[in-house]
CSV table of C-alpha atoms and ligand atoms in Angstrom, one decimal:
chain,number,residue,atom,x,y,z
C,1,UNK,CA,0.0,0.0,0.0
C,2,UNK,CA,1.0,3.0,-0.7
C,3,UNK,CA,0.1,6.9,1.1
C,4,UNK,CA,1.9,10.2,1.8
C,5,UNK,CA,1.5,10.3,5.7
C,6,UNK,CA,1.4,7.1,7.5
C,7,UNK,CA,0.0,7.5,10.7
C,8,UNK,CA,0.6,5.3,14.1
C,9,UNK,CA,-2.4,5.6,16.7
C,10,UNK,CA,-5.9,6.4,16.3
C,11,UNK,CA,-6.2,8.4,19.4
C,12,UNK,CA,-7.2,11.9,19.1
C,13,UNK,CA,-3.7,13.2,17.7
C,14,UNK,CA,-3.7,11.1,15.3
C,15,UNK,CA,-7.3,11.3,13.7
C,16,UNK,CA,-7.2,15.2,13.8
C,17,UNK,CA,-4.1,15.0,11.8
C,18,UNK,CA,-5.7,12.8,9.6
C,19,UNK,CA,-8.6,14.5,9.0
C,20,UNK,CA,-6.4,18.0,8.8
C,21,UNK,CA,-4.5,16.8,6.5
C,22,UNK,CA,-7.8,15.2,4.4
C,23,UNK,CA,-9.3,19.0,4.1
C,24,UNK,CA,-6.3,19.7,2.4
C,25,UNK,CA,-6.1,16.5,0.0
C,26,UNK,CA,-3.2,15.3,1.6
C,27,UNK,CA,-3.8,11.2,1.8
C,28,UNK,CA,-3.0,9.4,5.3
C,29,UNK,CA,-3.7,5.8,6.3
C,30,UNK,CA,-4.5,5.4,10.3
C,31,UNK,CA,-2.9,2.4,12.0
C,32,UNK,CA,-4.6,1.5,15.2
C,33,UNK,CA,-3.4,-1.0,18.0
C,34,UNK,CA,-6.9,-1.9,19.3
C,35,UNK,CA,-10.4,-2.0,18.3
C,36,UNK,CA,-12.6,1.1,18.2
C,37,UNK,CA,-15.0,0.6,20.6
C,38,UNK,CA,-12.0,0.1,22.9
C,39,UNK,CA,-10.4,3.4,22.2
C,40,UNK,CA,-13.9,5.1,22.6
C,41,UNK,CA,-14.5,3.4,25.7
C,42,UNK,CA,-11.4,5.4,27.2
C,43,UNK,CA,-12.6,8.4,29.5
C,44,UNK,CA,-10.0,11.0,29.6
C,45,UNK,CA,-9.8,15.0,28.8
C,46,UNK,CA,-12.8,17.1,29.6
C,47,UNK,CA,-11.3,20.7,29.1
C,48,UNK,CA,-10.3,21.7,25.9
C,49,UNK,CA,-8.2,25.0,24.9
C,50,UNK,CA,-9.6,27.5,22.1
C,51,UNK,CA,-6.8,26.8,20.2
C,52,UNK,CA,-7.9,23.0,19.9
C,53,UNK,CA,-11.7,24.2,19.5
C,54,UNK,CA,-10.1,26.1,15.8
C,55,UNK,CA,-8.5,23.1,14.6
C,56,UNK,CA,-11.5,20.7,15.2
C,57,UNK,CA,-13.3,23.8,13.2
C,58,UNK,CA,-11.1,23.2,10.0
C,59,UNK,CA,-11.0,19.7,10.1
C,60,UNK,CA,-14.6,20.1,9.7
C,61,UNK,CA,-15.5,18.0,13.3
C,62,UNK,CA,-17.1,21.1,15.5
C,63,UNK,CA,-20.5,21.1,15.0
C,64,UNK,CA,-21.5,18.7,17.7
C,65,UNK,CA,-18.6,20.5,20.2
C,66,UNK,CA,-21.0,23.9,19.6
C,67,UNK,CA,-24.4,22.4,20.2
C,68,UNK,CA,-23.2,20.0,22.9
C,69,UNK,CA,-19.9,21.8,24.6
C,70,UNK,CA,-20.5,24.1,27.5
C,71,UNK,CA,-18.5,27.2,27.6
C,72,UNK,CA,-16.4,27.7,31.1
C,73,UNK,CA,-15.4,31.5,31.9
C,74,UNK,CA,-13.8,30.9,35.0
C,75,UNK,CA,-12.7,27.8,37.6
C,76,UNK,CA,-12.8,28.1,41.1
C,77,UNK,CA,-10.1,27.1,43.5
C,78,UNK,CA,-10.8,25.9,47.3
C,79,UNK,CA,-8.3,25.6,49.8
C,80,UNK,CA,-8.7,26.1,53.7
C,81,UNK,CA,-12.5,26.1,53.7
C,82,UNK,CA,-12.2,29.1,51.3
C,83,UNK,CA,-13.0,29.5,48.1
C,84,UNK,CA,-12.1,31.8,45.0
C,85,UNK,CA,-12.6,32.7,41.4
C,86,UNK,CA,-9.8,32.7,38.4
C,87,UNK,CA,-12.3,34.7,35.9
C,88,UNK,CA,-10.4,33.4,32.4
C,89,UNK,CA,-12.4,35.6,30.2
C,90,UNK,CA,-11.9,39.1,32.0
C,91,UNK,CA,-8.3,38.4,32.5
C,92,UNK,CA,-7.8,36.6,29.1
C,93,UNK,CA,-10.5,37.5,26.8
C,94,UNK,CA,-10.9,33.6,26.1
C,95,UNK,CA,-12.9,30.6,28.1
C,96,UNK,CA,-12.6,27.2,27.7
C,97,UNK,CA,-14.7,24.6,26.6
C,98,UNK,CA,-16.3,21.4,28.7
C,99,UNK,CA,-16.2,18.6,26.0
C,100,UNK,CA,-14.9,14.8,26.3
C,101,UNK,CA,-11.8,13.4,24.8
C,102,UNK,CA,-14.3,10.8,23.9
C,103,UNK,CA,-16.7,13.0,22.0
C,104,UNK,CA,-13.8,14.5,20.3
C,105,UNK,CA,-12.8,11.3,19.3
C,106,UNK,CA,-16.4,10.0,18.1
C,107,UNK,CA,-16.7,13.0,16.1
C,108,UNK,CA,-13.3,12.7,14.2
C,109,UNK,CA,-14.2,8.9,13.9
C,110,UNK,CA,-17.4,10.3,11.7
C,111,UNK,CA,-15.7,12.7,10.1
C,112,UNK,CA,-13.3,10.0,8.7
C,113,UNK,CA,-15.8,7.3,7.6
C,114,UNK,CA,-17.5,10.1,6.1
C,115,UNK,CA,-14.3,11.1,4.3
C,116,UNK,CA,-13.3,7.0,3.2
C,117,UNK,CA,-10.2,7.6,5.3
C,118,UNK,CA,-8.6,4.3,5.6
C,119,UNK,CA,-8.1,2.9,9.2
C,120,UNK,CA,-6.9,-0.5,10.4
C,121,UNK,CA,-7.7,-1.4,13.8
C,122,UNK,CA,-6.3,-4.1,15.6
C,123,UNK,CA,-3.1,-3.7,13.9
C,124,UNK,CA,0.3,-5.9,15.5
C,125,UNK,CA,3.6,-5.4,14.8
C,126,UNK,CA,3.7,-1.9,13.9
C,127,UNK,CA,7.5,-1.4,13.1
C,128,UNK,CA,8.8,1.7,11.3
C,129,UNK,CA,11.7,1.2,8.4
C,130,UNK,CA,14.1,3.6,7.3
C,131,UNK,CA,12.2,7.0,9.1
C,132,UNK,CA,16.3,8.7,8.5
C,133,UNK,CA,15.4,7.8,4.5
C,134,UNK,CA,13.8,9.2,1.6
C,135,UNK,CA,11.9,6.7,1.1
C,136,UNK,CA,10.1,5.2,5.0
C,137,UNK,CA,8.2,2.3,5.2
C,138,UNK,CA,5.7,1.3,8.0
C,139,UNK,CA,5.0,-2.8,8.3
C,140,UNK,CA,2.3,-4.5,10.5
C,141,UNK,CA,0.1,-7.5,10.8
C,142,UNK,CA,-3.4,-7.2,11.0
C,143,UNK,CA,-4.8,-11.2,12.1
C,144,UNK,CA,-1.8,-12.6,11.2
C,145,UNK,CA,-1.8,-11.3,7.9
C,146,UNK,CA,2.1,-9.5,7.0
C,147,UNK,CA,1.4,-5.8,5.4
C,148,UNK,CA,3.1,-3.0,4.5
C,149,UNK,CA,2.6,0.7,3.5
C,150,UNK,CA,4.8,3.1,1.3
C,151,UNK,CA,5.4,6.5,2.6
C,152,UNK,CA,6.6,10.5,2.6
C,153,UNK,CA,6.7,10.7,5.8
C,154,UNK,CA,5.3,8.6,9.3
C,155,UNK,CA,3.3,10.2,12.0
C,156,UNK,CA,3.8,8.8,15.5
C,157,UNK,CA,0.7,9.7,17.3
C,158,UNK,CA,0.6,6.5,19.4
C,159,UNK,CA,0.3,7.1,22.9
C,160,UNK,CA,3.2,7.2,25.9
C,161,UNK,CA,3.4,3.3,25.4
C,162,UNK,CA,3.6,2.9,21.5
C,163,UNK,CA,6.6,2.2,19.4
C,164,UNK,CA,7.2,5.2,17.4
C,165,UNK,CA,9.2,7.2,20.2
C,166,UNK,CA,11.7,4.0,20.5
C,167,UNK,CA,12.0,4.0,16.8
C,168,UNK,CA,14.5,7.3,17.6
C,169,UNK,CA,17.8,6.0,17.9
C,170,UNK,CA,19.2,6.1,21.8
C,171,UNK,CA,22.5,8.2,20.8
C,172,UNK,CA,19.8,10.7,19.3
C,173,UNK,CA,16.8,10.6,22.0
C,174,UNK,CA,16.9,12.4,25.3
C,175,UNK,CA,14.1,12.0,27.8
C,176,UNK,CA,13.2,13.9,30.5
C,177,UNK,CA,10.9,12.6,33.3
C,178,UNK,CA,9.4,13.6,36.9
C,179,UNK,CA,7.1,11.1,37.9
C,180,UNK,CA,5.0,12.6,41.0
C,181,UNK,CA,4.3,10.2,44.8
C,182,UNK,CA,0.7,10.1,44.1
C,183,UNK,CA,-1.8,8.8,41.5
C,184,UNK,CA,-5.7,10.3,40.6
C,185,UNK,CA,-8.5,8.4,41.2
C,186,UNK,CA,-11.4,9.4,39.0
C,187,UNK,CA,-15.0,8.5,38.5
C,188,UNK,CA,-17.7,8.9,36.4
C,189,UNK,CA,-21.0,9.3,37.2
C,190,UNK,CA,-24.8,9.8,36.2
C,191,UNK,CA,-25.1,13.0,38.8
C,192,UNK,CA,-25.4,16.7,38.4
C,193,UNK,CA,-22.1,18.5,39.0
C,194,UNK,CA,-22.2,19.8,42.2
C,195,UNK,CA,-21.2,23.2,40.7
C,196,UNK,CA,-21.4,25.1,36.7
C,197,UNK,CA,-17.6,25.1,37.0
C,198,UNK,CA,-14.3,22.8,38.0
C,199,UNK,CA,-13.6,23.3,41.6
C,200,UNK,CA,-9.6,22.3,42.1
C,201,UNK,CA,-9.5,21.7,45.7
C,202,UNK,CA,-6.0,21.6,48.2
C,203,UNK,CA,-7.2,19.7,51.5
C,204,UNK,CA,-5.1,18.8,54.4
C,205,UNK,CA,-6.5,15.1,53.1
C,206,UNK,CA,-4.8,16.0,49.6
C,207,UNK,CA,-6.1,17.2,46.5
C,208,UNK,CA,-9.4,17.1,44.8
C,209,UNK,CA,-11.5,17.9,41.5
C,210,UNK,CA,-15.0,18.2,40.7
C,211,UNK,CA,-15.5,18.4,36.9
C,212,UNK,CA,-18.6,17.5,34.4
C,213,UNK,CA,-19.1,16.3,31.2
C,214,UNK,CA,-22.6,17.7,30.8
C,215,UNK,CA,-24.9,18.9,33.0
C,216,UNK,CA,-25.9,15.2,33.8
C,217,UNK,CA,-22.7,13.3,34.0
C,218,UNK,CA,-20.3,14.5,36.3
C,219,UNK,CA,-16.5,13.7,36.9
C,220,UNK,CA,-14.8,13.7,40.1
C,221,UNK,CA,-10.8,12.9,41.1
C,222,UNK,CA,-9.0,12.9,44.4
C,223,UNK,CA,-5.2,12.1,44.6
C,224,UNK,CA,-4.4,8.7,46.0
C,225,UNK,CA,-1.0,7.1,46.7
C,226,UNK,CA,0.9,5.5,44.0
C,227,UNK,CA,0.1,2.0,45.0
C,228,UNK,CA,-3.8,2.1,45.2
C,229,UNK,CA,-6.3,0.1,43.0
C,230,UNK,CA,-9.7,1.2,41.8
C,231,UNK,CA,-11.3,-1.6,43.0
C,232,UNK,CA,-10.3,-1.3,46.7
C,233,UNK,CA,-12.5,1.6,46.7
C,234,UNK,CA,-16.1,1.5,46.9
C,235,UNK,CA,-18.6,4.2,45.5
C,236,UNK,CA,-19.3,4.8,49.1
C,237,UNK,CA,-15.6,5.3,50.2
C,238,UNK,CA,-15.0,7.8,47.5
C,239,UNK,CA,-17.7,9.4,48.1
C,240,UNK,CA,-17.0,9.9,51.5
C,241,UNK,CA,-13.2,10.8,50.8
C,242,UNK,CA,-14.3,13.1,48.3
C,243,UNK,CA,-17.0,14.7,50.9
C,244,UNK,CA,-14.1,15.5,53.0
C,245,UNK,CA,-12.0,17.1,51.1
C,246,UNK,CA,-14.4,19.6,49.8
C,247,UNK,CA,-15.1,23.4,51.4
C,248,UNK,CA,-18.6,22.3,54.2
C,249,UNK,CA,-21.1,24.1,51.7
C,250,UNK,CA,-19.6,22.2,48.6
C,251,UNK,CA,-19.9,18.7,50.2
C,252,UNK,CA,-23.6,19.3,51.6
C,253,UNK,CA,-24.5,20.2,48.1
C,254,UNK,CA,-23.1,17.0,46.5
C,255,UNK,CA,-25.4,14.6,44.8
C,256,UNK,CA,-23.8,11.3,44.9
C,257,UNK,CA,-24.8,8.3,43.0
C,258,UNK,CA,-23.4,4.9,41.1
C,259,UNK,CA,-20.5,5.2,39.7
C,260,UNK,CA,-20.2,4.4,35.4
C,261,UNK,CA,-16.6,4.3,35.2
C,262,UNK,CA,-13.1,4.1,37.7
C,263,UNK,CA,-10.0,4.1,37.1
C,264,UNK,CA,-6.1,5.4,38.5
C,265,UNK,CA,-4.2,7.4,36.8
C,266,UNK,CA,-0.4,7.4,37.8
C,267,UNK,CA,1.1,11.3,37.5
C,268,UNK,CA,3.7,11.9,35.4
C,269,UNK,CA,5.8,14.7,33.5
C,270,UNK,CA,7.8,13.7,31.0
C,271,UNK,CA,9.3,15.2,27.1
C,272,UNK,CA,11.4,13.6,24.4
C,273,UNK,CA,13.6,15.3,22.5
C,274,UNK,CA,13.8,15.7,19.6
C,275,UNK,CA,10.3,15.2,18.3
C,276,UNK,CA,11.7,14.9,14.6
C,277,UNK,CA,14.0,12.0,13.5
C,278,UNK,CA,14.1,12.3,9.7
C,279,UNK,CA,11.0,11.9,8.0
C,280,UNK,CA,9.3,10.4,11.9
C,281,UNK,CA,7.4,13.1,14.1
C,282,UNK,CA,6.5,12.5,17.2
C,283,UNK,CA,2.9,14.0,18.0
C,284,UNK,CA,1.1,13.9,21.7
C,285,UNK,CA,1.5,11.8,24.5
C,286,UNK,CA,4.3,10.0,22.0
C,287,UNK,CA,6.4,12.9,22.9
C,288,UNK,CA,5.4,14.1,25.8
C,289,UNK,CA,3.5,13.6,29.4
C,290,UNK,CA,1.9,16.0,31.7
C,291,UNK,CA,-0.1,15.6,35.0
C,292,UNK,CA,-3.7,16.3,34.5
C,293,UNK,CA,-3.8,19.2,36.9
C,294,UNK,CA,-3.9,21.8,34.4
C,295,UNK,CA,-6.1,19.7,31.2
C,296,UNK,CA,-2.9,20.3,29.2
C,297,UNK,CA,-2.3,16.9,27.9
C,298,UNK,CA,-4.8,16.7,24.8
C,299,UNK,CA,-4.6,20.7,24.1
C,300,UNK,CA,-0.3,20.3,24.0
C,301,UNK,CA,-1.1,17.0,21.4
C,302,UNK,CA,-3.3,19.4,19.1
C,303,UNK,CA,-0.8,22.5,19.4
C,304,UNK,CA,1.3,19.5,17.5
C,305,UNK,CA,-0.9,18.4,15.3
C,306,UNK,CA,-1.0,22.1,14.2
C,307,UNK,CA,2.5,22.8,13.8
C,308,UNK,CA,2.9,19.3,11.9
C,309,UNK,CA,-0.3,19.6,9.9
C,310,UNK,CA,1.3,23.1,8.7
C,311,UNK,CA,4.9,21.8,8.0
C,312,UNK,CA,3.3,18.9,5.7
C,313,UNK,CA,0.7,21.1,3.6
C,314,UNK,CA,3.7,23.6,3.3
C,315,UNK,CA,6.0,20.7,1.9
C,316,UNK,CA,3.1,19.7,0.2
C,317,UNK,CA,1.1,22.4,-1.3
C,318,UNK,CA,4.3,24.9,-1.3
C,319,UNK,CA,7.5,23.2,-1.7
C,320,UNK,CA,8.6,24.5,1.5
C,321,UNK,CA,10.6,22.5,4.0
C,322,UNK,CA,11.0,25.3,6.9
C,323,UNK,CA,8.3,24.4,8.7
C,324,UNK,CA,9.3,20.4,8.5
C,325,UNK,CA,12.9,21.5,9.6
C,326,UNK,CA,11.7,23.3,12.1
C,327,UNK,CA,8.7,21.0,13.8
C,328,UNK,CA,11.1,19.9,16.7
C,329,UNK,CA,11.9,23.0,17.7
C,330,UNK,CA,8.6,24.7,17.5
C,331,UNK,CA,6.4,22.0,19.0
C,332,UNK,CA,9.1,21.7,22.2
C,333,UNK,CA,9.1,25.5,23.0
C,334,UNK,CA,5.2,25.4,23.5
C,335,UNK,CA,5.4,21.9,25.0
C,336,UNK,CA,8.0,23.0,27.6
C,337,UNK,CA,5.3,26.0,28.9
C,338,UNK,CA,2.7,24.1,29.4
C,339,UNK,CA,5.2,21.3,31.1
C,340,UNK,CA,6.1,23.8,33.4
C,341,UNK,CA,2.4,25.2,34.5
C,342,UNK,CA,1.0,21.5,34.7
C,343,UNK,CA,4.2,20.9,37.1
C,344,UNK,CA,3.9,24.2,39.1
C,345,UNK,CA,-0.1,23.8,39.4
C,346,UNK,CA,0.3,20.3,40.5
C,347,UNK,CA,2.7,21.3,43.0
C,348,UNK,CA,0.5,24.2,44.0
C,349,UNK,CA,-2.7,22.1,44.6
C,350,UNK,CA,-1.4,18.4,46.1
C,351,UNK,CA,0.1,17.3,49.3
C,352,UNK,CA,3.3,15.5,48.8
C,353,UNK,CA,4.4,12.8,51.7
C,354,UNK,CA,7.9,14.6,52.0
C,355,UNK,CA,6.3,18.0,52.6
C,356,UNK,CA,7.5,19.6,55.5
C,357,UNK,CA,5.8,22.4,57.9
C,358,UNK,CA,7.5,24.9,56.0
C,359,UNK,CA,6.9,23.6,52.8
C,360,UNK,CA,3.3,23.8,53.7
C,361,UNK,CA,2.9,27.3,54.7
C,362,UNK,CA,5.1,28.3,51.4
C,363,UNK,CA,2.3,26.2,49.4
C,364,UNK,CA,-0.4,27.9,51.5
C,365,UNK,CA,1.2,31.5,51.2
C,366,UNK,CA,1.2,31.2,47.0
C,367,UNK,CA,-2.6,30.1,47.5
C,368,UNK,CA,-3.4,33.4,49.4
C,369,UNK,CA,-0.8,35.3,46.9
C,370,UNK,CA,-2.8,34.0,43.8
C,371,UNK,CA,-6.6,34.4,45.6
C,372,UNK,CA,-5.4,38.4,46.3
C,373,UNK,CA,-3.5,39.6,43.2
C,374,UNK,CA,-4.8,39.7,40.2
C,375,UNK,CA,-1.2,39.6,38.2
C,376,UNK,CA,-1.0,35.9,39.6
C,377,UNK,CA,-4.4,35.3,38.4
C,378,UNK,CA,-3.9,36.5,35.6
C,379,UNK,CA,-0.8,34.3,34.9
C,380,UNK,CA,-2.5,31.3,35.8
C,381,UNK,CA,-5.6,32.3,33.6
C,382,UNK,CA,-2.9,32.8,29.9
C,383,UNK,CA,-1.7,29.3,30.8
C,384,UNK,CA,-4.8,27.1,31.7
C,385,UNK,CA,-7.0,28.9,28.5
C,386,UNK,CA,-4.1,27.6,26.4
C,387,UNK,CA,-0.8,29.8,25.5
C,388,UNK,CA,-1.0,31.2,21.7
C,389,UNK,CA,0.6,28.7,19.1
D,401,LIG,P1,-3.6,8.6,23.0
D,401,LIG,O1,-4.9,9.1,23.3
D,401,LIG,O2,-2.9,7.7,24.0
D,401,LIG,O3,-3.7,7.8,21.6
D,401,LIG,C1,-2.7,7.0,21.1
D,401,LIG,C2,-3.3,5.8,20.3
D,401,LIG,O4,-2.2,5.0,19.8
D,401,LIG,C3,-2.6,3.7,19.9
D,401,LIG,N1,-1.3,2.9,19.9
D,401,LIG,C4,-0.9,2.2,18.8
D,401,LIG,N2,-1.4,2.2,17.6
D,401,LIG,C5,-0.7,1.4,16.7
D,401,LIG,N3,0.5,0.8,17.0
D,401,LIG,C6,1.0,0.9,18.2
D,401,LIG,N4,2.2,0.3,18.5
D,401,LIG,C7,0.3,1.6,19.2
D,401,LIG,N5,0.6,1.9,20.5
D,401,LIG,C8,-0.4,2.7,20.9
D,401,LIG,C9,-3.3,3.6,21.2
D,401,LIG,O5,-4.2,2.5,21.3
D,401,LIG,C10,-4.1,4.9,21.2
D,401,LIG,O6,-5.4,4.8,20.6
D,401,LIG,O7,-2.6,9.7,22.6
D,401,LIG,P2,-2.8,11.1,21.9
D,401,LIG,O8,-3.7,10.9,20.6
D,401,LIG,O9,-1.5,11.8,21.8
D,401,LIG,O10,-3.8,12.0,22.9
D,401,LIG,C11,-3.3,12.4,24.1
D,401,LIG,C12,-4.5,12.5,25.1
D,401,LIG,O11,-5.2,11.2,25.1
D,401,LIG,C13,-4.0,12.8,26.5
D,401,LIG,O12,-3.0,13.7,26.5
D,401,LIG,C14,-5.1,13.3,27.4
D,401,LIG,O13,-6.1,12.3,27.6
D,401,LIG,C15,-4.6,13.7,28.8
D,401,LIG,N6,-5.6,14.2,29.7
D,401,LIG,C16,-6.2,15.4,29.6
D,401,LIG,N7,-5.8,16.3,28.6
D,401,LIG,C17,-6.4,17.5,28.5
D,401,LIG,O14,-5.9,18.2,27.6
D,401,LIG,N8,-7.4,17.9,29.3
D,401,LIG,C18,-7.8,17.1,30.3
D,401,LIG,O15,-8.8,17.5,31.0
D,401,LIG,C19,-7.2,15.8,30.5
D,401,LIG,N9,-7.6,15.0,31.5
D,401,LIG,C20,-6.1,13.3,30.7
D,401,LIG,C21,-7.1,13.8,31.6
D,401,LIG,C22,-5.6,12.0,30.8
D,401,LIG,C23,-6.0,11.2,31.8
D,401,LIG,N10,-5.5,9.9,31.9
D,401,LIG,C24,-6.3,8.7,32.1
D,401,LIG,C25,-4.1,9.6,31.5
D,401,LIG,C26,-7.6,13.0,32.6
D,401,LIG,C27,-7.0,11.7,32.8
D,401,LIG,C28,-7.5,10.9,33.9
D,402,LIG,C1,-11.6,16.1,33.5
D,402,LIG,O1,-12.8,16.6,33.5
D,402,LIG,O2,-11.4,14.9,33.2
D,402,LIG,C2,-10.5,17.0,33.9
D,402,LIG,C3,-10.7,18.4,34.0
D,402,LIG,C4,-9.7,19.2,34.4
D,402,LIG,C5,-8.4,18.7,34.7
D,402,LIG,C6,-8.2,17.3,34.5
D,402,LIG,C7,-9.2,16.5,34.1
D,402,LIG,O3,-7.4,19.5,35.1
């Protein structure tokens, strides 16, 4: 087989791409490791960034996002039985929106079937050939059955765990990793959100999150030590936990109920560089890991997606290699900002087993800085509404 960008993942890096690259008649086959229902089964992001909300525009997937998505101008942030406002759009001029990962992905799904994109699923054996060549090669077996595609260039949008990042040579690659004492524990559940936006909460019992995915699903996380597993904890036990973590009028407010979905999520900051080896990008959480404190992790995959989807349609449409020779470089600067605010609001918000008394009143003292000065705010506002490209 034969295509001009072969991509690796079907998550939602590498469909947008996909379908970016579609709009622009630029052909793409989609290799993905397990079945579809399976990667639409996955419940992650909730918060996208406008910047994200433009690209789904021109790949022609944001139609449901505007009927469906709910509009967030602000969050609110509790800590010490007090609770304030970050107001995004009067310090920023932008909101965000409240829209799942795996709507987004649904609607790039459709978008491709409508389009005859070709996508394998279930694909083994995904190796990449001569990526530092003119002429790459991706080969694969789908039930046992040896193929092989033809390519310009190879897309690795597969995920922290897929095979693309490995394919960079170890005297090239440099990784950089922080991996954090404490896990998230999040459900899902058929409730009303206990308020219209995120609360990020700091409690002396650690950190917690109330989120939403509509006004009748709701999402909740509290940090849990690294060890833990999600079935060790009842409904009623996180409920509880959660309960106590929350400012009084919060918690009596809460509407509780089964949960759908449970799950740990380890915490994590990590970057590879480069995210260019010959004619192999790196795009997403190939490249790069953030905790989910800030909702950076799907917004920093599409600020690569745009900075890749522009260097291919320049090579293609224009001749131009600049923006090819310079995808590394571009996609790590932004990648390193919002490394830094997903670190620093992480550290901000959770309590770490090592943390001494005065380490605790330093966390406590920002919290009071940020509530009372509106240059803090406003800082944390540019970076959680999503830095410019
Ligand atoms: P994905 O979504 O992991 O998709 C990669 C795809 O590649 C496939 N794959 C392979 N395919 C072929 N061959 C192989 N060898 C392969 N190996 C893997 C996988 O099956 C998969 O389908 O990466 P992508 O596309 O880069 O997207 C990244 C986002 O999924 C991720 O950054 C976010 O979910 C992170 N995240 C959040 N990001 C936000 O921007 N806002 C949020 O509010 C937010 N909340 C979260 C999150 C992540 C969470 N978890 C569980 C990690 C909340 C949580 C709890
Ligand atoms: C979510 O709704 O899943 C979510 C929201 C905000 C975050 C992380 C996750 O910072």
């Amino acid at each position: 087989m034969k295509t001009q960008v072969a991509i690796i993942g079907g998550g939602p890096a590498g469909l947008l791409l996909a379908q970016l690259l579609h709009v622009r008649g630029i052909d793409s086959i989609v290799l993905e490791r397990r079945s579809r229902a399976h990667v639409l089964g996955r419940i992650r992001a909730g918060v996208l960034e406008q910047g994200l909300v433009r690209l789904l525009e021109a790949a022609g997937c944001a139609d449901r996002l505007h009927a469906e998505g709910h509009v967030h101008h602000g969050t609110l942030i509790a800590h010490a039985d007090r609770v304030f406002r970050i107001d995004f759009s009067a310090l920023t001029g932008s909101p965000v929106v409240v829209y799942g990962q795996t709507e987004v992905t649904r609607d790039l799904y459709a978008a491709r079937d409508a389009a005859r994109g070709r996508t394998e699923f279930e694909v083994e054996a995904v190796t990449i050939h001569g990526a530092d060549t003119d002429a790459p090669q991706v080969s694969y077996a789908v039930g046992g059955e040896a193929r092989r595609i033809e390519c310009d260039f190879v897309a690795g949008c597969d995920g922290f765990h897929g095979v693309s990042r490995r394919t960079i040579p170890d005297t090239v690659r440099r990784e950089f990793e922080k991996v954090y004492p404490f896990g998230w524990l999040g459900i899902l559940s058929e409730t009303p959100p206990v308020s219209e936006e995120l609360i990020y909460a700091n409690s002396e019992r650690g950190f917690a999150l109330c989120s939403m995915r509509n006004p009748r699903l709701s999402r909740y996380y509290i940090q849990c030590a690294p060890g833990e597993r999600a079935e060790d904890w009842s409904d009623a036990a996180f409920w509880d936990e959660l309960r106590r973590r929350l400012p009084a009028d919060t918690a009596a407010a809460l509407v509780t109920g089964p949960s759908i979905e449970k799950s740990i999520a380890p915490l994590r900051s990590f970057v590879c560089e480069p995210m260019r080896w010959g004619r192999l990008f790196l795009c997403g959480d190939a490249a790069h890991i953030v905790p989910p404190t800030g909702a950076k992790g799907l917004n920093t995959a599409a600020s690569d997606v745009h900075y890749l989807w522009h260097a291919l349609c320049d090579h293609y449409l224009n001749g131009c290699d600049d923006g090819i020779d310079r995808y590394s470089g571009r996609a790590l600067a932004r990648v390193w900002k919002a490394e830094r605010f997903s670190w620093w609001f992480s550290g901000l918000l959770h309590r770490f087993p090592d943390q001494s008394a005065f380490d605790l009143k330093m966390q406590a003292a920002e919290l009071e800085f940020l509530r009372t000065n509106t240059a803090a705010q406003q800082a944390l506002a540019e970076n959680y509404v999503g830095l410019p490209y």
